[in-house]
Coordinates of C-alpha atoms and ligand atoms in Angstrom, one line a residue:
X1 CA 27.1 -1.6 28.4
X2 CA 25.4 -1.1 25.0
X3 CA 22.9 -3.1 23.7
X4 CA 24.9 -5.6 21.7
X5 CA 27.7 -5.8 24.7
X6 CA 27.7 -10.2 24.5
X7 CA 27.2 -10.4 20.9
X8 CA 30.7 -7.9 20.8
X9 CA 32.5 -10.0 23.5
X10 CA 31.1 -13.6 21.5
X11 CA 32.6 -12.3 18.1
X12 CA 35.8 -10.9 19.7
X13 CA 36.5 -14.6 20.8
X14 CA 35.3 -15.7 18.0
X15 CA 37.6 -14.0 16.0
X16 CA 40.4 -15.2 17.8
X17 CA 40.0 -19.3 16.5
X18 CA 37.2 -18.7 13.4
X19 CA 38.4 -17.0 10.7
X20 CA 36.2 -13.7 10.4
X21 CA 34.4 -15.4 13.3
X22 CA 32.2 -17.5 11.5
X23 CA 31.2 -20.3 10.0
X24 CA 29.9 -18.9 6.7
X25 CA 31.2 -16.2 5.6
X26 CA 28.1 -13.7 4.9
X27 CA 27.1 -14.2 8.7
X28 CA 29.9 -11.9 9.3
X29 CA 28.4 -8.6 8.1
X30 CA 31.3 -8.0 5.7
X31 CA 29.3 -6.0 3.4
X32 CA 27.3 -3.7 6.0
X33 CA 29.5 -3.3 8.8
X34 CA 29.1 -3.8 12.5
X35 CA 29.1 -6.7 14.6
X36 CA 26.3 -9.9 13.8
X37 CA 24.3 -11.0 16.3
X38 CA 24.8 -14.0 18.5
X39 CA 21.6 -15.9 18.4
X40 CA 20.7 -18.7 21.0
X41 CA 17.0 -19.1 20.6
X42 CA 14.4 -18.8 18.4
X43 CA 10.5 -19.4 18.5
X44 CA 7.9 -19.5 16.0
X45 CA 8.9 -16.1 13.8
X46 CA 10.7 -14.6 16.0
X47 CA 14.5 -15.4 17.5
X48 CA 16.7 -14.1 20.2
X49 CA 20.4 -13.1 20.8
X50 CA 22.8 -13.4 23.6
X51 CA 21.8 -9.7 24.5
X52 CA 18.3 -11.1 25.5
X53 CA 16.9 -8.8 22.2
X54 CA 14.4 -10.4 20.2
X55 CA 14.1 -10.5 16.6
X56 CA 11.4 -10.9 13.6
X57 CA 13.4 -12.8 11.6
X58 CA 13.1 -13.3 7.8
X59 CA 16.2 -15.0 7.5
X60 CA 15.1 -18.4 8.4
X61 CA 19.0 -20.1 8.5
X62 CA 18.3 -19.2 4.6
X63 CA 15.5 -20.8 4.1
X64 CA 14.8 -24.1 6.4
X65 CA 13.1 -22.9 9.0
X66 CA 10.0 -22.3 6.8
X67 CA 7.4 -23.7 9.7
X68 CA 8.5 -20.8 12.1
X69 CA 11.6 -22.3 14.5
X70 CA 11.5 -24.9 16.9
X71 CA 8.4 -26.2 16.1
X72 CA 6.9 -28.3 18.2
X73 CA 5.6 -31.0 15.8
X74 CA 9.4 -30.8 14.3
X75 CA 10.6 -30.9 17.6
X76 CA 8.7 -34.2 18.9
X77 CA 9.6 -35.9 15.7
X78 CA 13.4 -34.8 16.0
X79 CA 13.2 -35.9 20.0
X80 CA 11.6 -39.7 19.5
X81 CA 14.2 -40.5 16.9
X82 CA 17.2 -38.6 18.9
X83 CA 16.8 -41.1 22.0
X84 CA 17.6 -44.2 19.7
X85 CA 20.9 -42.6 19.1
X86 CA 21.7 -40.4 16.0
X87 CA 23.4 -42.1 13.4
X88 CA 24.2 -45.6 12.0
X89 CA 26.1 -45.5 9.3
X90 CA 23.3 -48.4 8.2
X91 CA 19.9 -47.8 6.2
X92 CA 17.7 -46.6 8.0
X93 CA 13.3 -46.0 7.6
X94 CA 13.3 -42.2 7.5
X95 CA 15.5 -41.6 4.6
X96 CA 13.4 -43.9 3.0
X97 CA 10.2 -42.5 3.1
X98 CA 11.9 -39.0 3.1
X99 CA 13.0 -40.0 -0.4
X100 CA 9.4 -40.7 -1.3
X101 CA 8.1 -37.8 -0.3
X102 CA 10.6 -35.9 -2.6
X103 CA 9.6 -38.2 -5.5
X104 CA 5.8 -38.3 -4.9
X105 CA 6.1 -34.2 -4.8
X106 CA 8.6 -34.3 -7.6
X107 CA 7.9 -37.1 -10.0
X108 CA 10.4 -36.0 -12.4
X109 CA 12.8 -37.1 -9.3
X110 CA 12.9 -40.8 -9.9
X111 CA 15.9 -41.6 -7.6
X112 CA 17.0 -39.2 -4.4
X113 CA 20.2 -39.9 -2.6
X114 CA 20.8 -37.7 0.5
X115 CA 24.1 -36.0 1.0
X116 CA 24.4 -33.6 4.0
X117 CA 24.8 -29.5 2.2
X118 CA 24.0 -27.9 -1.0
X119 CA 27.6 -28.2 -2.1
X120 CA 27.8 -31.7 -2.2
X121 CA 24.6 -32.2 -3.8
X122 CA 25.7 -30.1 -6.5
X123 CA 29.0 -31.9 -6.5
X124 CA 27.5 -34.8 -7.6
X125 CA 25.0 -33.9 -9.8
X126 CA 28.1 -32.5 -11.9
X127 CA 29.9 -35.6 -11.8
X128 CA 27.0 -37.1 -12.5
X129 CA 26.6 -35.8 -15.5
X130 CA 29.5 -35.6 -16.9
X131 CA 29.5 -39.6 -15.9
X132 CA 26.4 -39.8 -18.3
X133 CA 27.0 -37.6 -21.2
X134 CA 31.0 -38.5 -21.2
X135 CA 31.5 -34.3 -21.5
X136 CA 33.6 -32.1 -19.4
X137 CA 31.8 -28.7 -20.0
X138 CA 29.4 -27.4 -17.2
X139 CA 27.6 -24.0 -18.2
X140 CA 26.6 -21.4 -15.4
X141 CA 25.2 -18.5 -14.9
X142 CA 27.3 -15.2 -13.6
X143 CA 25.2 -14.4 -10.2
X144 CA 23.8 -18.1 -10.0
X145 CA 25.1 -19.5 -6.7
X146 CA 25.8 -23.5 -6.3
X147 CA 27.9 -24.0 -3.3
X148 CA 31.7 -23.2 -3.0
X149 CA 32.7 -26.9 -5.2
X150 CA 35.8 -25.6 -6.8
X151 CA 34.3 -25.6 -10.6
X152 CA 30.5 -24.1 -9.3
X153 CA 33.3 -20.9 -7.3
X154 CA 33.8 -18.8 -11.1
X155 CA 31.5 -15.6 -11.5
X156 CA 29.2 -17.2 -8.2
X157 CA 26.4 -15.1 -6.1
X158 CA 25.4 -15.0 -2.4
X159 CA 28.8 -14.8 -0.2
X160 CA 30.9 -14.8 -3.3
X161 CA 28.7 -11.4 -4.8
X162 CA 28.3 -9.7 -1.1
X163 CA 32.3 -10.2 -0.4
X164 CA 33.0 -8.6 -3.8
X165 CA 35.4 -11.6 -5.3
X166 CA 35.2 -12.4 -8.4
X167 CA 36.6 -16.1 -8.4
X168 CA 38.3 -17.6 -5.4
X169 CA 42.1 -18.1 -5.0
X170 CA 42.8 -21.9 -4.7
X171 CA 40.9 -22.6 -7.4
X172 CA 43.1 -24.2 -10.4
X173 CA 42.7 -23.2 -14.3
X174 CA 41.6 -26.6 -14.7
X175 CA 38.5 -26.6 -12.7
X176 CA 37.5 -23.1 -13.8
X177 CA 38.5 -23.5 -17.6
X178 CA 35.4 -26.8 -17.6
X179 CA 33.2 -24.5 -16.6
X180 CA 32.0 -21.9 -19.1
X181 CA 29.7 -18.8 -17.3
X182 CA 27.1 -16.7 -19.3
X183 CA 24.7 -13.8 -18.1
X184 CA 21.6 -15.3 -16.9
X185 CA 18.3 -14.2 -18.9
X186 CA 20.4 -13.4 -22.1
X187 CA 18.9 -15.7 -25.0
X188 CA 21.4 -15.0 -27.4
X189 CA 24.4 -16.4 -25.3
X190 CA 22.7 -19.5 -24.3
X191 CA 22.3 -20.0 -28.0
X192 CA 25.3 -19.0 -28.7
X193 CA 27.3 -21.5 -25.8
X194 CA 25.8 -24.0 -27.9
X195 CA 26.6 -23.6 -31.4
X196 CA 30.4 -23.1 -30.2
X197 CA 30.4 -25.7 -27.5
X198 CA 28.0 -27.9 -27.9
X199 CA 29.6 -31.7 -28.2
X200 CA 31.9 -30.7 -25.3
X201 CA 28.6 -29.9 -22.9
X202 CA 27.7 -32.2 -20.0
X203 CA 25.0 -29.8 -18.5
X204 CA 23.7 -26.4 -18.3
X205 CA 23.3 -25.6 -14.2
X206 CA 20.9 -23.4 -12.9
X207 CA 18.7 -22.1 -10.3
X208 CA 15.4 -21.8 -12.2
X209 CA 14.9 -18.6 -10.4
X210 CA 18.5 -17.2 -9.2
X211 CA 17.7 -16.0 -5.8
X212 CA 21.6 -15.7 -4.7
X213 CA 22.3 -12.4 -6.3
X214 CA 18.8 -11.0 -5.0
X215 CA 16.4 -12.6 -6.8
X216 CA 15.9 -12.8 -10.5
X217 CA 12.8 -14.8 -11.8
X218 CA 14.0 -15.8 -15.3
X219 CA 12.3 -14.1 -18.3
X220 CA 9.6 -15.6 -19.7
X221 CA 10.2 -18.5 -22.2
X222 CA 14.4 -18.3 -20.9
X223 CA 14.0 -21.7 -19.0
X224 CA 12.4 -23.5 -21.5
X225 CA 15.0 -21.5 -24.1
X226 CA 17.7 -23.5 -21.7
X227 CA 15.9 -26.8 -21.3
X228 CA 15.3 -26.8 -25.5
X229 CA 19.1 -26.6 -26.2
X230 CA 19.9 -28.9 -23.9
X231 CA 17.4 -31.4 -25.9
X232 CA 19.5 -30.5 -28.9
X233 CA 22.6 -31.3 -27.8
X234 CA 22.2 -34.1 -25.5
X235 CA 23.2 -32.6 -22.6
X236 CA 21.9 -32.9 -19.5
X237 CA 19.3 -29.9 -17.7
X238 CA 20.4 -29.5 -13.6
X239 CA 18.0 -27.7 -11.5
X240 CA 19.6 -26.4 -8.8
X241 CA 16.6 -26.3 -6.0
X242 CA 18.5 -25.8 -3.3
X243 CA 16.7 -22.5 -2.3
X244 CA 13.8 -23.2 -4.4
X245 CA 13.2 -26.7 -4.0
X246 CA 10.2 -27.0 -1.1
X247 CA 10.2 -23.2 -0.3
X248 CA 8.2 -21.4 -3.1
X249 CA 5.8 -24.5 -3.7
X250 CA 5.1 -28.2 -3.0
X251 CA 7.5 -28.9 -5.7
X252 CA 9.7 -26.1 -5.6
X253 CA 10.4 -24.0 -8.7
X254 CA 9.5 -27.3 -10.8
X255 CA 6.1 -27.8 -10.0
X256 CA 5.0 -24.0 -9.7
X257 CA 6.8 -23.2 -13.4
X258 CA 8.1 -25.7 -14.9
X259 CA 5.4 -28.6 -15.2
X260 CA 3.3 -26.2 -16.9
X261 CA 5.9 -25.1 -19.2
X262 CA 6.8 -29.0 -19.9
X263 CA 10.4 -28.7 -19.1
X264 CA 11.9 -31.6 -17.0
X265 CA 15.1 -31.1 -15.9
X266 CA 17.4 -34.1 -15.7
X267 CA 19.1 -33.5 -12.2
X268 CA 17.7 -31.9 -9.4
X269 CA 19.9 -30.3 -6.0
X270 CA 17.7 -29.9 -2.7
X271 CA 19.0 -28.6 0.6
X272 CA 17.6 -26.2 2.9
X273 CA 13.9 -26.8 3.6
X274 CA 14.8 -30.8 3.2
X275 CA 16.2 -30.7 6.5
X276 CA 14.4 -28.7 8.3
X277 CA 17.3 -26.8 9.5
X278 CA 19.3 -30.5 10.5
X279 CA 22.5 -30.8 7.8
X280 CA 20.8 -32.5 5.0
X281 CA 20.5 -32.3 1.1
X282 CA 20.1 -34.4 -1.7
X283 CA 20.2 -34.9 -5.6
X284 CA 17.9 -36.5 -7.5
X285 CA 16.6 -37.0 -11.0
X286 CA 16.1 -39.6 -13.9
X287 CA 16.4 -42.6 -12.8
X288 CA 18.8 -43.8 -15.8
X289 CA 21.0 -41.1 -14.9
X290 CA 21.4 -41.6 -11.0
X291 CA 21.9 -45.2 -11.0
X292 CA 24.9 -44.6 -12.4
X293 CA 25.9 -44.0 -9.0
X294 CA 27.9 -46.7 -6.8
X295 CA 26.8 -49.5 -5.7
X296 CA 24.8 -49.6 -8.8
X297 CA 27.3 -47.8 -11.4
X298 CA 30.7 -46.4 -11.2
X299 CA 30.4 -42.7 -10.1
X300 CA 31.7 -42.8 -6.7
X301 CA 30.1 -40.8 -3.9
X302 CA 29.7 -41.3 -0.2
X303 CA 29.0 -39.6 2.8
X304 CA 29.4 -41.1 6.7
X305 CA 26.7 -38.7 7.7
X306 CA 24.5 -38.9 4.7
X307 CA 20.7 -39.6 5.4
X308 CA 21.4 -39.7 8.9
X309 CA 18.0 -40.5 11.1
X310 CA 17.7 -37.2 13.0
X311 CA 18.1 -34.9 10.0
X312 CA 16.2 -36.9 7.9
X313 CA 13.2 -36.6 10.4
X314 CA 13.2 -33.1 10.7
X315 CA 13.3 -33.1 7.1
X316 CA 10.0 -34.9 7.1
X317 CA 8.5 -33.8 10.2
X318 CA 9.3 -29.9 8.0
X319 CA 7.4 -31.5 4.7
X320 CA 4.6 -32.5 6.5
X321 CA 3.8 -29.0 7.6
X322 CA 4.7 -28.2 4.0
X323 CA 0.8 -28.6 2.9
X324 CA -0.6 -26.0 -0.3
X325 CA -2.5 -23.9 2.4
X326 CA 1.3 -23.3 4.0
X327 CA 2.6 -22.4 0.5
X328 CA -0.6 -20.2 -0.5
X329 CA -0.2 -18.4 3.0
X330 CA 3.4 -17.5 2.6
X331 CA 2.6 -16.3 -1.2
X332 CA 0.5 -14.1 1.2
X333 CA 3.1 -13.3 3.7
X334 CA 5.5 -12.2 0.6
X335 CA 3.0 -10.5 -0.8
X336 CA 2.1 -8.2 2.5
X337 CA 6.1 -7.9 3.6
X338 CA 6.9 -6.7 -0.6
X339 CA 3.9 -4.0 -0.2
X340 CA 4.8 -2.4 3.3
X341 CA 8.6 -1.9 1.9
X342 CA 8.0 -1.3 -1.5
X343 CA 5.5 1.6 0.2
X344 CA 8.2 2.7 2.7
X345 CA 10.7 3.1 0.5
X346 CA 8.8 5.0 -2.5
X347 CA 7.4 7.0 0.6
X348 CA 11.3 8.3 1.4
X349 CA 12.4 8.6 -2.2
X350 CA 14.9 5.8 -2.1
X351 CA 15.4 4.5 -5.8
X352 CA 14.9 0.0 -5.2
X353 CA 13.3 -2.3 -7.1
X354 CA 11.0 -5.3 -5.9
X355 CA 11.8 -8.4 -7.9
X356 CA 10.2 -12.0 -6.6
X357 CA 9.3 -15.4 -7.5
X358 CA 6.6 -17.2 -5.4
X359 CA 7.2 -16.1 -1.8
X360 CA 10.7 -15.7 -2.3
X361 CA 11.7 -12.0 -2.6
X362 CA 14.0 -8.8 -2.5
X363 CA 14.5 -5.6 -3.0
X364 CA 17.5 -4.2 -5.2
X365 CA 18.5 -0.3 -4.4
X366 CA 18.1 0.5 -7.9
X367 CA 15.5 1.8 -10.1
X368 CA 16.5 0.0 -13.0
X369 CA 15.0 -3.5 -13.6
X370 CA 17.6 -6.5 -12.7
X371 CA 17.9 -9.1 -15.4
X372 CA 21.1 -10.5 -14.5
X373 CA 24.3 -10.2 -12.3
X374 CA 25.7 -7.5 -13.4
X375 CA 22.5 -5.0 -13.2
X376 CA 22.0 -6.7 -9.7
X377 CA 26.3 -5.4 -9.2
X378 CA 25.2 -1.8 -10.2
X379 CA 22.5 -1.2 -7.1
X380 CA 23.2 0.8 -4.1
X381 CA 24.6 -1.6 -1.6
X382 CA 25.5 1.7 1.1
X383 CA 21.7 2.1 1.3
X384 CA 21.5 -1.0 2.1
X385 CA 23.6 -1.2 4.7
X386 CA 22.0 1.4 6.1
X387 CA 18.3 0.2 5.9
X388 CA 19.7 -3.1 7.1
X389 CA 21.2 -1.5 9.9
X390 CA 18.0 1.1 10.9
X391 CA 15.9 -2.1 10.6
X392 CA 18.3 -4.4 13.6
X393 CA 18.5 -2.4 15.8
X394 CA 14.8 -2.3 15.9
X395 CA 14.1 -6.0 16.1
X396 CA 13.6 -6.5 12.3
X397 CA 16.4 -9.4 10.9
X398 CA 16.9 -9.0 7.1
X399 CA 19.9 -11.0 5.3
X400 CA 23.0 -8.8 6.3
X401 CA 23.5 -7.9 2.3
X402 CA 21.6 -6.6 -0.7
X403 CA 22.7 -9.8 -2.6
X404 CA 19.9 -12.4 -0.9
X405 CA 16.6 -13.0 -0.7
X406 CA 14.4 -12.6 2.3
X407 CA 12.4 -15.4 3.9
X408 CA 9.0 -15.6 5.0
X409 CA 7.9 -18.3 7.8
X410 CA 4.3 -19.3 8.4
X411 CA 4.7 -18.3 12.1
X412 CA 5.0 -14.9 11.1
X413 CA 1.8 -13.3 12.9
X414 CA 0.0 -10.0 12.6
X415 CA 1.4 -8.4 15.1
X416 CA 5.3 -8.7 13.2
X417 CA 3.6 -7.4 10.1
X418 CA 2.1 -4.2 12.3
X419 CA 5.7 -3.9 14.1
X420 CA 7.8 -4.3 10.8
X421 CA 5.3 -1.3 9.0
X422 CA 6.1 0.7 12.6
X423 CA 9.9 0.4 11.6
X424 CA 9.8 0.6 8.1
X425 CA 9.8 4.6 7.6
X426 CA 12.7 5.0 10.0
X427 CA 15.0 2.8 8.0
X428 CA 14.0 3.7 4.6
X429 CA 14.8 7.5 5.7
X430 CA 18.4 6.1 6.7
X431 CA 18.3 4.8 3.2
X432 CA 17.5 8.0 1.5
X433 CA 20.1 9.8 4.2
X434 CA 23.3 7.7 2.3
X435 CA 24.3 10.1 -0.4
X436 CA 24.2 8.9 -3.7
Ligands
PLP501 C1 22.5 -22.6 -0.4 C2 22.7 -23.0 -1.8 C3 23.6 -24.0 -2.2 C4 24.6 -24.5 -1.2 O1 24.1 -25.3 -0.2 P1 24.9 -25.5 1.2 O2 24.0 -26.4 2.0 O3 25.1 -24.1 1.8 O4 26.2 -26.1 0.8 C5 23.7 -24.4 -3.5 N1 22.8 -23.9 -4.4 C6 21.9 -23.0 -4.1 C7 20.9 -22.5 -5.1 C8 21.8 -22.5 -2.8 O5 20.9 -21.6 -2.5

């Protein structure tokens, strides 16, 4: 029996009716080897898999579980509204005032409506402006990461980047050939998009802060470069918050960056920490622009799930622990978790780089700064593997691949800090062992 014996016999039936065994494809390990972990528990910082071994985890289900799991005030909420059964396909209260919250903490967000992932928020925020502008063109950025809608699936991060594909089969010519993809950071191609493009533009996508290909805090002034053109031309500005959005500040990316900056994005795309870990996302935005959507307008989108009661609780029950102490405490987490690697890794010699924005962070194996997709493509990913590895098997969870971010919780206690800085050395000498 080794120490992973369940999680083996799990994935070996897994793999028998879920292709690659999973249901998302960079749970599978693809990129580092070995077998993932079956979890069935988790509590406060930590989680647990079928093997009974406990993990710090700074995954988070990528982001949602920012309170710490299973919290109890998330968990009472969740409960009260669970016993009144869990769906109605019928308005309901909580999306309601969930949808207030967003807009009170977003005010640029005039109008939300709830979907249930990232993908088909981002779905409809495209259609949505191409609805508005009467454009076809979407511009992305290479490495930028907006859920696997055919058109958002050309040069995309996270999965897409840690699997190694470039585009995905299936997709037709026509979805990819609206969709025109530029190297984030890079000035002169934005500009450039424009001058060439610009009448055919609908919208320029983006996550203000990539955070899919590792994470890539825009230079300064590139946003607001972006968000100018886009005044030019008349197309539209979506922010794609997904990751962002409720994680790195009250207001996401928006109201830590871009208020101050005076750049107000016309679409929004939540997910993640708006459900709390539930299925639940949304897309918001000017209100002109989003009640062009049915009943109101003509842009059709629906969802039988959408804005369902439990998720929608959780969502809230999540935002209420979301309070500026939380976000100033995880900017302190971050902080702490960046300095013990950073030091483990100059310590053994291993080249890496420490890029963040607000609390969200990683670490490229690389000593050269990462300003875009491809310099983020040209890192180690072996040594990565085998910190990732050296740090498992010692109770430490970090996203299986070099190509995400890492999450902080605010149920991370001292005593995970002092047990990830007891494990740190070990796997940043398995690092430096992976010959260049
Ligand atoms: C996770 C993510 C998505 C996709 O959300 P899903 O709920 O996984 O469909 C879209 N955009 C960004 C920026 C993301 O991080």
């Amino acid at each position: 029996m080794t120490q992973t014996a369940n999680s083996r016999t799990w994935h070996e039936r897994a793999l028998r009716v879920i292709p690659g065994g999973v249901s998302s494809p960079v749970r599978a390990f693809a990129s580092v080897g070995g077998t993932p972990r079956y979890m069935v528990s988790g509590s406060g910082s930590r989680v647990t898999d079928v093997d009974g071994r406990s993990y710090v985890d700074f995954i988070g289900s990528w982001g949602p579980m920012i309170a710490g799991h299973a919290h109890p005030d998330v968990i009472e909420a969740v409960h009260a509204v669970m016993g009144k059964s869990f769906s109605f396909g019928a308005p309901g209260p909580h999306e309601v005032e969930l949808a207030e919250e967003i807009a009170r903490r977003v005010p640029a967000c005039e109008r939300v409506r709830f979907v249930s992932s990232g993908t088909e928020a981002v779905m409809t925020a495209v259609r949505l402006a191409r609805a508005a502008t009467g454009r076809s063109l979407i511009v992305k950025f290479s490495g930028c990461y907006h859920g696997h809608a055919d058109s958002m699936l050309v040069s995309a991060g996270s999965g897409v980047a840690t699997l190694g594909l470039r585009n995905s089969p299936g997709v037709t010519d026509g979805s990819v050939a609206d969709t025109v993809v530029i190297p984030f950071n890079d000035f002169a191609a934005v500009t450039h998009v424009f001058h060439e493009f610009g009448p055919s533009i609908a919208a320029v996508i983006t996550e203000p802060a990539p955070a899919n290909m590792g994470v890539v805090p825009p230079d300064s002034g590139f946003v607001k470069h972006v968000y100018e053109l886009t005044r030019q031309h008349h197309a539209l500005l979506i922010f794609d918050e997904v990751m962002t959005g409720f994680r790195i500040s009250a207001a996401g990316w928006y109201g830590k960056f871009a208020r101050e900056e005076e750049i107000e994005p016309d679409l929004f795309t939540f997910g993640k920490v708006i459900g709390g870990g539930l299925p639940l996302a949304a897309v918001g935005g000017r209100a002109d622009v989003m009640e062009l959507l049915a009943p109101l307008g003509s842009v059709y989108q629906a969802g039988t799930l959408s804005g369902n009661p439990v998720a929608t609780t959780a969502g809230l029950a999540t935002l209420a622990l979301c309070t500026d102490e939380l976000y100033a405490h995880l900017d302190r987490r971050a902080d702490e978790v960046g300095g013990l690697v950073t030091h483990a890794l100059s310590t053994a010699g291993v080249p890496h780089r420490h890029q963040a924005a607000g609390n969200l962070f990683s670490f490229f194996f690389t000593d050269k700064p990462v300003r875009n997709f491809s310099d983020a493509q040209a890192q180690d990913t072996r040594a990565f593997a085998a910190f990732f590895h050296a740090l498992l098997e010692n109770g430490i969870s970090i996203p299986p691949s070099a190509f995400e971010a890492w999450f902080v919780s605010a149920a991370l206690t001292d005593d995970d800090m002092s047990e990830l800085e007891r494990v740190l050395p070990l796997a940043a000498r398995a690092a430096a062992r992976v010959e260049a």
